[in-house]
PDB file of C-alpha atoms in Angstrom:
ATOM      1  CA  MET A   1     108.351  36.970 129.133  1.00 71.00           C
ATOM      2  CA  ALA A   2     104.924  36.679 127.488  1.00 86.00           C
ATOM      3  CA  TYR A   3     103.893  33.145 126.594  1.00 97.00           C
ATOM      4  CA  GLU A   4     100.535  31.580 125.767  1.00 97.00           C
ATOM      5  CA  THR A   5     100.876  28.128 127.367  1.00 98.00           C
ATOM      6  CA  ILE A   6     103.552  28.574 130.032  1.00 98.00           C
ATOM      7  CA  LYS A   7     104.610  31.107 132.655  1.00 98.00           C
ATOM      8  CA  TYR A   8     108.253  32.210 132.928  1.00 98.00           C
ATOM      9  CA  GLU A   9     109.127  33.778 136.291  1.00 97.00           C
ATOM     10  CA  VAL A  10     112.587  34.501 137.726  1.00 97.00           C
ATOM     11  CA  ASP A  11     112.942  35.216 141.438  1.00 97.00           C
ATOM     12  CA  GLU A  12     116.089  34.983 143.585  1.00 96.00           C
ATOM     13  CA  GLN A  13     118.000  33.539 140.590  1.00 97.00           C
ATOM     14  CA  ILE A  14     115.492  30.675 140.288  1.00 98.00           C
ATOM     15  CA  LEU A  15     113.425  30.359 137.119  1.00 98.00           C
ATOM     16  CA  THR A  16     110.020  28.748 137.576  1.00 98.00           C
ATOM     17  CA  ILE A  17     108.442  27.491 134.360  1.00 98.00           C
ATOM     18  CA  THR A  18     104.763  26.737 134.940  1.00 98.00           C
ATOM     19  CA  LEU A  19     102.805  24.753 132.369  1.00 98.00           C
ATOM     20  CA  ASN A  20      99.770  26.989 132.094  1.00 98.00           C
ATOM     21  CA  ARG A  21      96.703  25.411 130.502  1.00 97.00           C
ATOM     22  CA  PRO A  22      94.915  24.554 133.756  1.00 97.00           C
ATOM     23  CA  ASP A  23      91.516  24.139 132.100  1.00 96.00           C
ATOM     24  CA  LYS A  24      93.081  21.335 130.002  1.00 96.00           C
ATOM     25  CA  LEU A  25      95.184  19.877 132.858  1.00 97.00           C
ATOM     26  CA  ASN A  26      98.107  21.532 131.042  1.00 98.00           C
ATOM     27  CA  ALA A  27      97.808  19.206 128.060  1.00 96.00           C
ATOM     28  CA  PHE A  28     100.778  19.444 125.698  1.00 96.00           C
ATOM     29  CA  ASN A  29     100.347  20.966 122.233  1.00 95.00           C
ATOM     30  CA  GLY A  30     102.550  22.420 119.518  1.00 94.00           C
ATOM     31  CA  THR A  31     102.567  25.864 121.060  1.00 96.00           C
ATOM     32  CA  MET A  32     103.713  24.498 124.424  1.00 97.00           C
ATOM     33  CA  GLN A  33     106.459  22.563 122.640  1.00 97.00           C
ATOM     34  CA  GLN A  34     107.856  25.690 121.011  1.00 97.00           C
ATOM     35  CA  GLU A  35     107.465  27.812 124.126  1.00 98.00           C
ATOM     36  CA  LEU A  36     109.280  25.307 126.346  1.00 98.00           C
ATOM     37  CA  ILE A  37     112.192  25.161 123.916  1.00 98.00           C
ATOM     38  CA  ASP A  38     112.294  28.953 123.807  1.00 98.00           C
ATOM     39  CA  ALA A  39     112.183  29.163 127.612  1.00 98.00           C
ATOM     40  CA  PHE A  40     115.180  26.855 128.007  1.00 98.00           C
ATOM     41  CA  ASP A  41     117.035  28.816 125.313  1.00 98.00           C
ATOM     42  CA  ALA A  42     116.389  32.007 127.279  1.00 98.00           C
ATOM     43  CA  ALA A  43     117.406  30.421 130.580  1.00 98.00           C
ATOM     44  CA  ASP A  44     120.766  29.279 129.236  1.00 98.00           C
ATOM     45  CA  LYS A  45     121.527  32.799 128.002  1.00 97.00           C
ATOM     46  CA  ASP A  46     120.582  34.458 131.302  1.00 98.00           C
ATOM     47  CA  ASP A  47     123.387  34.393 133.876  1.00 98.00           C
ATOM     48  CA  ASN A  48     120.905  35.487 136.530  1.00 97.00           C
ATOM     49  CA  VAL A  49     119.168  32.113 136.216  1.00 98.00           C
ATOM     50  CA  ARG A  50     121.010  29.624 138.409  1.00 98.00           C
ATOM     51  CA  ALA A  51     118.402  26.843 138.622  1.00 98.00           C
ATOM     52  CA  ILE A  52     115.086  25.945 136.975  1.00 98.00           C
ATOM     53  CA  ILE A  53     111.877  24.515 138.453  1.00 98.00           C
ATOM     54  CA  VAL A  54     109.171  23.122 136.165  1.00 98.00           C
ATOM     55  CA  THR A  55     105.650  22.684 137.576  1.00 98.00           C
ATOM     56  CA  GLY A  56     102.000  22.839 136.500  1.00 98.00           C
ATOM     57  CA  ALA A  57      99.188  25.333 137.062  1.00 98.00           C
ATOM     58  CA  GLY A  58      96.029  24.142 138.780  1.00 97.00           C
ATOM     59  CA  ARG A  59      95.573  20.543 139.857  1.00 96.00           C
ATOM     60  CA  GLY A  60      97.639  18.857 137.151  1.00 97.00           C
ATOM     61  CA  PHE A  61     101.248  18.780 136.021  1.00 98.00           C
ATOM     62  CA  CYS A  62     100.513  17.729 132.440  1.00 98.00           C
ATOM     63  CA  ALA A  63      97.769  15.358 131.266  1.00 96.00           C
ATOM     64  CA  GLY A  64      99.771  14.336 128.200  1.00 94.00           C
ATOM     65  CA  ALA A  65      99.148  15.230 124.584  1.00 89.00           C
ATOM     66  CA  ASP A  66      96.143  17.401 123.815  1.00 85.00           C
ATOM     67  CA  LEU A  67      93.658  14.877 122.378  1.00 80.00           C
ATOM     68  CA  SER A  68      91.172  17.458 121.097  1.00 77.00           C
ATOM     69  CA  SER A  69      91.909  16.408 117.498  1.00 74.00           C
ATOM     70  CA  GLY A  70      90.367  13.036 118.277  1.00 82.00           C
ATOM     71  CA  ALA A  71      91.415  10.057 116.183  1.00 79.00           C
ATOM     72  CA  ASN A  72      93.858  12.203 114.191  1.00 75.00           C
ATOM     73  CA  THR A  73      95.767  13.409 117.272  1.00 77.00           C
ATOM     74  CA  PHE A  74      98.926  11.465 116.389  1.00 81.00           C
ATOM     75  CA  ASP A  75      98.447  11.352 112.593  1.00 77.00           C
ATOM     76  CA  ARG A  76     101.009  13.842 111.292  1.00 76.00           C
ATOM     77  CA  ASP A  77      99.853  13.578 107.677  1.00 80.00           C
ATOM     78  CA  ALA A  78      96.264  14.300 108.617  1.00 79.00           C
ATOM     79  CA  ARG A  79      97.143  17.232 110.860  1.00 76.00           C
ATOM     80  CA  ARG A  80     100.035  18.895 109.025  1.00 77.00           C
ATOM     81  CA  GLY A  81      99.970  17.553 105.508  1.00 81.00           C
ATOM     82  CA  PRO A  82     101.982  14.673 103.993  1.00 87.00           C
ATOM     83  CA  VAL A  83     105.648  14.293 104.877  1.00 89.00           C
ATOM     84  CA  LYS A  84     108.281  13.821 102.194  1.00 92.00           C
ATOM     85  CA  ARG A  85     108.408  10.577 100.249  1.00 93.00           C
ATOM     86  CA  LEU A  86     111.278   8.800  98.552  1.00 93.00           C
ATOM     87  CA  ALA A  87     111.195   7.953  94.854  1.00 93.00           C
ATOM     88  CA  SER A  88     109.927   4.504  95.825  1.00 95.00           C
ATOM     89  CA  GLY A  89     106.974   6.061  97.601  1.00 90.00           C
ATOM     90  CA  ALA A  90     108.264   5.092 101.047  1.00 93.00           C
ATOM     91  CA  VAL A  91     108.279   7.670 103.824  1.00 91.00           C
ATOM     92  CA  ASP A  92     111.443   9.776 104.031  1.00 90.00           C
ATOM     93  CA  TYR A  93     111.996   9.452 107.775  1.00 90.00           C
ATOM     94  CA  SER A  94     114.763  12.063 107.639  1.00 91.00           C
ATOM     95  CA  ASP A  95     112.136  14.742 106.959  1.00 90.00           C
ATOM     96  CA  PRO A  96     112.126  17.066 110.005  1.00 88.00           C
ATOM     97  CA  MET A  97     108.324  16.995 109.815  1.00 89.00           C
ATOM     98  CA  VAL A  98     108.504  13.388 111.050  1.00 90.00           C
ATOM     99  CA  ARG A  99     110.270  14.432 114.248  1.00 93.00           C
ATOM    100  CA  ASP A 100     108.511  13.860 117.558  1.00 93.00           C
ATOM    101  CA  GLY A 101     107.705  17.173 119.235  1.00 94.00           C
ATOM    102  CA  GLY A 102     108.135  15.828 122.759  1.00 96.00           C
ATOM    103  CA  GLY A 103     111.577  14.555 121.845  1.00 97.00           C
ATOM    104  CA  GLN A 104     112.590  17.993 120.656  1.00 97.00           C
ATOM    105  CA  VAL A 105     111.675  19.321 124.112  1.00 98.00           C
ATOM    106  CA  THR A 106     113.561  16.644 126.058  1.00 98.00           C
ATOM    107  CA  LEU A 107     116.629  16.991 123.843  1.00 98.00           C
ATOM    108  CA  ARG A 108     116.626  20.731 124.576  1.00 98.00           C
ATOM    109  CA  ILE A 109     116.331  20.092 128.305  1.00 98.00           C
ATOM    110  CA  PHE A 110     119.137  17.526 128.019  1.00 98.00           C
ATOM    111  CA  LYS A 111     121.418  20.248 126.598  1.00 98.00           C
ATOM    112  CA  CYS A 112     120.530  22.744 129.352  1.00 98.00           C
ATOM    113  CA  LEU A 113     123.391  24.291 131.357  1.00 98.00           C
ATOM    114  CA  LYS A 114     121.376  24.902 134.536  1.00 98.00           C
ATOM    115  CA  PRO A 115     120.058  22.362 137.089  1.00 98.00           C
ATOM    116  CA  VAL A 116     116.433  21.422 136.371  1.00 98.00           C
ATOM    117  CA  ILE A 117     113.951  20.280 139.040  1.00 98.00           C
ATOM    118  CA  ALA A 118     110.487  18.903 138.258  1.00 98.00           C
ATOM    119  CA  ALA A 119     107.926  19.808 140.939  1.00 98.00           C
ATOM    120  CA  VAL A 120     105.120  17.410 140.043  1.00 98.00           C
ATOM    121  CA  ASN A 121     101.941  18.778 141.538  1.00 98.00           C
ATOM    122  CA  GLY A 122      99.343  16.434 140.029  1.00 98.00           C
ATOM    123  CA  PRO A 123      98.640  13.998 137.187  1.00 98.00           C
ATOM    124  CA  ALA A 124     101.564  13.537 134.784  1.00 98.00           C
ATOM    125  CA  VAL A 125     100.943  11.069 131.977  1.00 98.00           C
ATOM    126  CA  GLY A 126     102.347  10.509 128.505  1.00 97.00           C
ATOM    127  CA  ILE A 127     104.494  13.482 127.540  1.00 97.00           C
ATOM    128  CA  GLY A 128     103.590  14.888 130.976  1.00 98.00           C
ATOM    129  CA  VAL A 129     105.915  12.323 132.529  1.00 98.00           C
ATOM    130  CA  THR A 130     108.388  11.698 129.697  1.00 98.00           C
ATOM    131  CA  MET A 131     109.313  15.403 129.512  1.00 98.00           C
ATOM    132  CA  GLN A 132     110.436  15.110 133.138  1.00 98.00           C
ATOM    133  CA  LEU A 133     112.988  12.399 132.375  1.00 98.00           C
ATOM    134  CA  ALA A 134     115.530  14.901 131.012  1.00 98.00           C
ATOM    135  CA  MET A 135     115.193  16.935 134.205  1.00 98.00           C
ATOM    136  CA  ASP A 136     117.726  16.252 136.939  1.00 98.00           C
ATOM    137  CA  ILE A 137     115.525  15.762 139.985  1.00 98.00           C
ATOM    138  CA  ARG A 138     111.821  14.995 140.294  1.00 98.00           C
ATOM    139  CA  ILE A 139     109.931  15.869 143.485  1.00 98.00           C
ATOM    140  CA  ALA A 140     106.288  14.776 143.677  1.00 98.00           C
ATOM    141  CA  SER A 141     103.295  15.982 145.618  1.00 98.00           C
ATOM    142  CA  GLU A 142     101.227  13.302 147.328  1.00 98.00           C
ATOM    143  CA  ALA A 143      98.566  14.256 144.766  1.00 97.00           C
ATOM    144  CA  ALA A 144     100.797  13.376 141.796  1.00 98.00           C
ATOM    145  CA  ARG A 145     100.001  10.462 139.511  1.00 98.00           C
ATOM    146  CA  PHE A 146     102.184   9.074 136.737  1.00 98.00           C
ATOM    147  CA  GLY A 147     101.465   7.011 133.655  1.00 98.00           C
ATOM    148  CA  PHE A 148     103.447   5.790 130.666  1.00 98.00           C
ATOM    149  CA  VAL A 149     100.123   5.146 128.912  1.00 97.00           C
ATOM    150  CA  PHE A 150     101.351   4.625 125.346  1.00 96.00           C
ATOM    151  CA  SER A 151     100.458   0.924 125.057  1.00 97.00           C
ATOM    152  CA  GLN A 152      96.867   1.786 125.995  1.00 95.00           C
ATOM    153  CA  ARG A 153      96.689   4.315 123.148  1.00 93.00           C
ATOM    154  CA  GLY A 154      98.226   2.037 120.513  1.00 94.00           C
ATOM    155  CA  ILE A 155     101.342   4.206 120.245  1.00 94.00           C
ATOM    156  CA  VAL A 156     104.926   3.920 121.567  1.00 96.00           C
ATOM    157  CA  PRO A 157     106.937   5.868 124.178  1.00 96.00           C
ATOM    158  CA  GLU A 158     108.237   9.185 122.830  1.00 96.00           C
ATOM    159  CA  ALA A 159     110.334  12.143 123.960  1.00 97.00           C
ATOM    160  CA  ALA A 160     113.461   9.929 123.821  1.00 97.00           C
ATOM    161  CA  SER A 161     112.093   8.120 126.887  1.00 98.00           C
ATOM    162  CA  SER A 162     113.382   4.753 125.680  1.00 98.00           C
ATOM    163  CA  TRP A 163     116.856   6.222 126.341  1.00 98.00           C
ATOM    164  CA  PHE A 164     116.076   8.124 129.546  1.00 98.00           C
ATOM    165  CA  LEU A 165     113.659   5.894 131.464  1.00 98.00           C
ATOM    166  CA  PRO A 166     115.711   2.656 131.725  1.00 98.00           C
ATOM    167  CA  ARG A 167     118.753   4.676 132.792  1.00 97.00           C
ATOM    168  CA  ILE A 168     116.767   6.291 135.591  1.00 98.00           C
ATOM    169  CA  VAL A 169     114.684   3.383 136.947  1.00 98.00           C
ATOM    170  CA  GLY A 170     116.243   0.260 135.391  1.00 98.00           C
ATOM    171  CA  ILE A 171     115.021  -1.793 132.444  1.00 98.00           C
ATOM    172  CA  SER A 172     112.610  -4.054 134.349  1.00 98.00           C
ATOM    173  CA  GLN A 173     110.752  -1.218 136.037  1.00 98.00           C
ATOM    174  CA  ALA A 174     110.675   0.791 132.813  1.00 98.00           C
ATOM    175  CA  LEU A 175     109.174  -2.104 130.885  1.00 98.00           C
ATOM    176  CA  GLU A 176     106.620  -2.939 133.582  1.00 98.00           C
ATOM    177  CA  TRP A 177     105.253   0.605 133.546  1.00 98.00           C
ATOM    178  CA  CYS A 178     105.324   0.874 129.735  1.00 98.00           C
ATOM    179  CA  TYR A 179     103.860  -2.587 129.048  1.00 98.00           C
ATOM    180  CA  SER A 180     100.913  -2.023 131.372  1.00 98.00           C
ATOM    181  CA  GLY A 181     100.336   1.641 130.592  1.00 97.00           C
ATOM    182  CA  ARG A 182      98.661   2.007 133.972  1.00 97.00           C
ATOM    183  CA  VAL A 183      98.547   5.181 136.023  1.00 98.00           C
ATOM    184  CA  PHE A 184     100.267   4.816 139.397  1.00 98.00           C
ATOM    185  CA  PRO A 185     100.553   6.940 142.574  1.00 98.00           C
ATOM    186  CA  ALA A 186     103.447   9.040 143.811  1.00 98.00           C
ATOM    187  CA  GLN A 187     104.553   6.478 146.388  1.00 98.00           C
ATOM    188  CA  GLU A 188     105.037   3.857 143.663  1.00 98.00           C
ATOM    189  CA  ALA A 189     107.032   6.395 141.668  1.00 98.00           C
ATOM    190  CA  LEU A 190     109.218   6.894 144.737  1.00 98.00           C
ATOM    191  CA  ALA A 191     109.687   3.152 145.271  1.00 98.00           C
ATOM    192  CA  GLY A 192     110.599   2.777 141.588  1.00 98.00           C
ATOM    193  CA  ARG A 193     113.135   5.635 141.769  1.00 98.00           C
ATOM    194  CA  LEU A 194     111.289   7.805 139.272  1.00 98.00           C
ATOM    195  CA  VAL A 195     111.055  10.565 141.899  1.00 98.00           C
ATOM    196  CA  SER A 196     113.433  11.290 144.759  1.00 98.00           C
ATOM    197  CA  LYS A 197     110.921  12.633 147.249  1.00 98.00           C
ATOM    198  CA  VAL A 198     107.160  12.762 147.923  1.00 98.00           C
ATOM    199  CA  VAL A 199     105.853  15.679 149.989  1.00 98.00           C
ATOM    200  CA  PRO A 200     102.471  17.142 151.012  1.00 98.00           C
ATOM    201  CA  PRO A 201     100.997  19.416 148.307  1.00 98.00           C
ATOM    202  CA  ASP A 202     101.652  22.616 150.243  1.00 98.00           C
ATOM    203  CA  ASP A 203     105.319  21.659 150.690  1.00 98.00           C
ATOM    204  CA  LEU A 204     106.033  20.916 147.020  1.00 98.00           C
ATOM    205  CA  LEU A 205     107.234  24.285 145.705  1.00 98.00           C
ATOM    206  CA  PRO A 206     108.965  25.294 148.968  1.00 98.00           C
ATOM    207  CA  THR A 207     110.871  21.980 148.876  1.00 98.00           C
ATOM    208  CA  ALA A 208     111.845  22.503 145.230  1.00 98.00           C
ATOM    209  CA  ARG A 209     112.884  26.123 145.863  1.00 98.00           C
ATOM    210  CA  ALA A 210     114.986  25.152 148.888  1.00 98.00           C
ATOM    211  CA  LEU A 211     116.843  22.644 146.732  1.00 98.00           C
ATOM    212  CA  ALA A 212     117.280  25.152 143.906  1.00 98.00           C
ATOM    213  CA  LYS A 213     118.639  27.741 146.355  1.00 97.00           C
ATOM    214  CA  GLU A 214     121.136  25.177 147.649  1.00 96.00           C
ATOM    215  CA  PHE A 215     122.347  24.589 144.094  1.00 95.00           C
ATOM    216  CA  ALA A 216     122.788  28.325 143.520  1.00 93.00           C
ATOM    217  CA  ALA A 217     123.962  29.688 146.859  1.00 91.00           C
ATOM    218  CA  LYS A 218     127.607  28.625 147.160  1.00 92.00           C
ATOM    219  CA  THR A 219     128.469  27.118 143.799  1.00 97.00           C
ATOM    220  CA  ALA A 220     130.324  28.236 140.683  1.00 98.00           C
ATOM    221  CA  PRO A 221     127.885  28.498 137.734  1.00 98.00           C
ATOM    222  CA  VAL A 222     130.405  27.222 135.182  1.00 98.00           C
ATOM    223  CA  SER A 223     131.239  24.231 137.375  1.00 98.00           C
ATOM    224  CA  VAL A 224     127.559  23.360 137.720  1.00 98.00           C
ATOM    225  CA  ALA A 225     127.021  23.662 133.953  1.00 98.00           C
ATOM    226  CA  LEU A 226     129.946  21.335 133.268  1.00 98.00           C
ATOM    227  CA  ILE A 227     128.896  18.846 135.962  1.00 98.00           C
ATOM    228  CA  ARG A 228     125.404  18.593 134.474  1.00 98.00           C
ATOM    229  CA  GLN A 229     126.681  17.793 130.996  1.00 98.00           C
ATOM    230  CA  MET A 230     129.440  15.488 132.268  1.00 98.00           C
ATOM    231  CA  MET A 231     127.008  13.338 134.243  1.00 98.00           C
ATOM    232  CA  TRP A 232     124.289  13.114 131.615  1.00 97.00           C
ATOM    233  CA  ARG A 233     126.580  12.475 128.666  1.00 97.00           C
ATOM    234  CA  MET A 234     128.677   9.868 130.447  1.00 97.00           C
ATOM    235  CA  MET A 235     125.522   7.760 130.859  1.00 95.00           C
ATOM    236  CA  GLY A 236     125.963   6.862 127.207  1.00 92.00           C
ATOM    237  CA  ALA A 237     129.751   6.416 127.211  1.00 95.00           C
ATOM    238  CA  ASP A 238     131.142   2.996 126.319  1.00 95.00           C
ATOM    239  CA  ASP A 239     134.231   3.100 128.552  1.00 97.00           C
ATOM    240  CA  PRO A 240     135.402   4.967 131.704  1.00 97.00           C
ATOM    241  CA  MET A 241     138.296   6.322 129.654  1.00 98.00           C
ATOM    242  CA  GLU A 242     135.778   8.674 128.038  1.00 97.00           C
ATOM    243  CA  ALA A 243     135.009  10.101 131.488  1.00 98.00           C
ATOM    244  CA  HIS A 244     138.713  10.314 132.300  1.00 98.00           C
ATOM    245  CA  LYS A 245     139.332  12.371 129.149  1.00 98.00           C
ATOM    246  CA  VAL A 246     136.614  14.866 130.015  1.00 98.00           C
ATOM    247  CA  ASP A 247     137.536  14.959 133.724  1.00 98.00           C
ATOM    248  CA  SER A 248     141.148  15.684 132.821  1.00 98.00           C
ATOM    249  CA  ARG A 249     140.213  18.518 130.492  1.00 98.00           C
ATOM    250  CA  GLY A 250     137.934  19.970 133.136  1.00 97.00           C
ATOM    251  CA  ILE A 251     140.455  19.772 135.952  1.00 97.00           C
ATOM    252  CA  TYR A 252     143.135  21.353 133.765  1.00 97.00           C
ATOM    253  CA  ALA A 253     141.019  24.164 132.315  1.00 97.00           C
ATOM    254  CA  ARG A 254     139.111  25.016 135.490  1.00 96.00           C
ATOM    255  CA  GLY A 255     142.237  24.613 137.633  1.00 96.00           C
ATOM    256  CA  ARG A 256     143.699  27.695 135.935  1.00 95.00           C
ATOM    257  CA  SER A 257     140.512  29.775 136.259  1.00 96.00           C
ATOM    258  CA  GLU A 258     139.849  32.681 138.575  1.00 96.00           C
ATOM    259  CA  ASP A 259     136.886  30.754 139.984  1.00 97.00           C
ATOM    260  CA  VAL A 260     139.098  27.984 141.308  1.00 97.00           C
ATOM    261  CA  LYS A 261     141.572  30.427 142.836  1.00 96.00           C
ATOM    262  CA  GLU A 262     138.652  32.156 144.545  1.00 97.00           C
ATOM    263  CA  GLY A 263     137.201  28.839 145.687  1.00 97.00           C
ATOM    264  CA  VAL A 264     140.428  27.788 147.377  1.00 97.00           C
ATOM    265  CA  VAL A 265     141.307  31.185 148.862  1.00 97.00           C
ATOM    266  CA  SER A 266     137.783  31.774 150.210  1.00 97.00           C
ATOM    267  CA  PHE A 267     137.890  28.377 151.899  1.00 97.00           C
ATOM    268  CA  LEU A 268     141.242  29.123 153.501  1.00 97.00           C
ATOM    269  CA  GLU A 269     140.030  32.558 154.573  1.00 97.00           C
ATOM    270  CA  LYS A 270     136.769  31.072 155.900  1.00 97.00           C
ATOM    271  CA  ARG A 271     134.518  33.410 153.900  1.00 96.00           C
ATOM    272  CA  PRO A 272     131.868  32.926 151.206  1.00 95.00           C
ATOM    273  CA  ALA A 273     133.267  32.589 147.703  1.00 96.00           C
ATOM    274  CA  GLU A 274     132.443  35.176 145.050  1.00 96.00           C
ATOM    275  CA  PHE A 275     132.560  33.330 141.744  1.00 97.00           C
ATOM    276  CA  LYS A 276     132.838  35.663 138.751  1.00 97.00           C
ATOM    277  CA  ASN A 277     132.949  33.293 135.756  1.00 97.00           C
ATOM    278  CA  LYS A 278     129.732  33.236 133.706  1.00 97.00           C
ATOM    279  CA  VAL A 279     128.098  30.444 131.754  1.00 98.00           C
ATOM    280  CA  SER A 280     127.336  32.875 128.923  1.00 96.00           C
ATOM    281  CA  SER A 281     130.983  33.831 128.344  1.00 97.00           C
ATOM    282  CA  ASP A 282     133.424  31.693 130.344  1.00 97.00           C
ATOM    283  CA  MET A 283     132.842  28.060 129.445  1.00 97.00           C
ATOM    284  CA  PRO A 284     136.224  26.369 128.821  1.00 97.00           C
ATOM    285  CA  ASP A 285     137.629  26.006 125.323  1.00 97.00           C
ATOM    286  CA  TYR A 286     137.137  22.218 125.222  1.00 97.00           C
ATOM    287  CA  PHE A 287     133.378  22.652 125.661  1.00 97.00           C
ATOM    288  CA  PRO A 288     131.436  21.105 124.028  1.00 97.00           C
ATOM    289  CA  TRP A 289     133.536  17.957 123.822  1.00 97.00           C
ATOM    290  CA  TRP A 290     130.958  15.919 121.908  1.00 96.00           C
ATOM    291  CA  GLN A 291     129.830  15.994 118.299  1.00 94.00           C
ATOM    292  CA  GLU A 292     126.265  17.190 118.041  1.00 93.00           C
ATOM    293  CA  ARG A 293     124.005  14.508 116.591  1.00 93.00           C
ATOM    294  CA  GLU A 294     121.738  15.426 113.704  1.00 93.00           C
ATOM    295  CA  TYR A 295     118.274  14.120 112.978  1.00 94.00           C
ATOM    296  CA  LYS A 296     118.439  12.160 109.747  1.00 88.00           C
TER     297      LYS A 296
END
């Protein structure tokens, strides 16, 4: 697919999305926002895509928001024109023009039906790190650096990171990094559980691809899609009964599927399974089990 700010490459059922503004350390802009959303839309529709890797071109992963607009970088009114106002003159915060662009990307990744691996090859600050939080696994090069730098720019964390980050690393670690706004090395990210592994630069993509291949090689695509949504969405559930409801629906619906029959028979016959159900057409009738939230 032809994109301006990213590369979209599928090989051996693995999609690699490469942030591709290397002369700007892959700084995030409005075009990259729209192209990332489009790429994840395309990936979900393509049954040949079994796993996704996101990485950066050149020496950086993503240096954060493109600051080329200077002081007006984060001023929506100055850059796009005034948002809607209520009769009182107060801002109408339900206006879609108020929405954070990074959050629209992470919410799309959150809804993805394929496993997503971040292969962090270099500096990742601001949206460069918060976009990773909706990805399932983060692997870092020894050259990677991370920074939740918002307090040093006079702004606040975005991309729904106030939901994601404490769930991943715990509230104390999340607040320490966000209060200070400092940039920290890959080993600290590993110690703080932001990343699961730190590898030499030359091993980064091979390590990510090996993991992606493991996800795709012997698994049922529909099962993986359901597992991803079950795990992420249960992080916000208020009682284990909510998990029990979804588990029960899944066990019942999938238990009657051709995939499950094949999974059991192939095991008994000691041969590789050939799963035929597709994410594009064979998700169970109880999916989705949640009510989609609207921005308002």
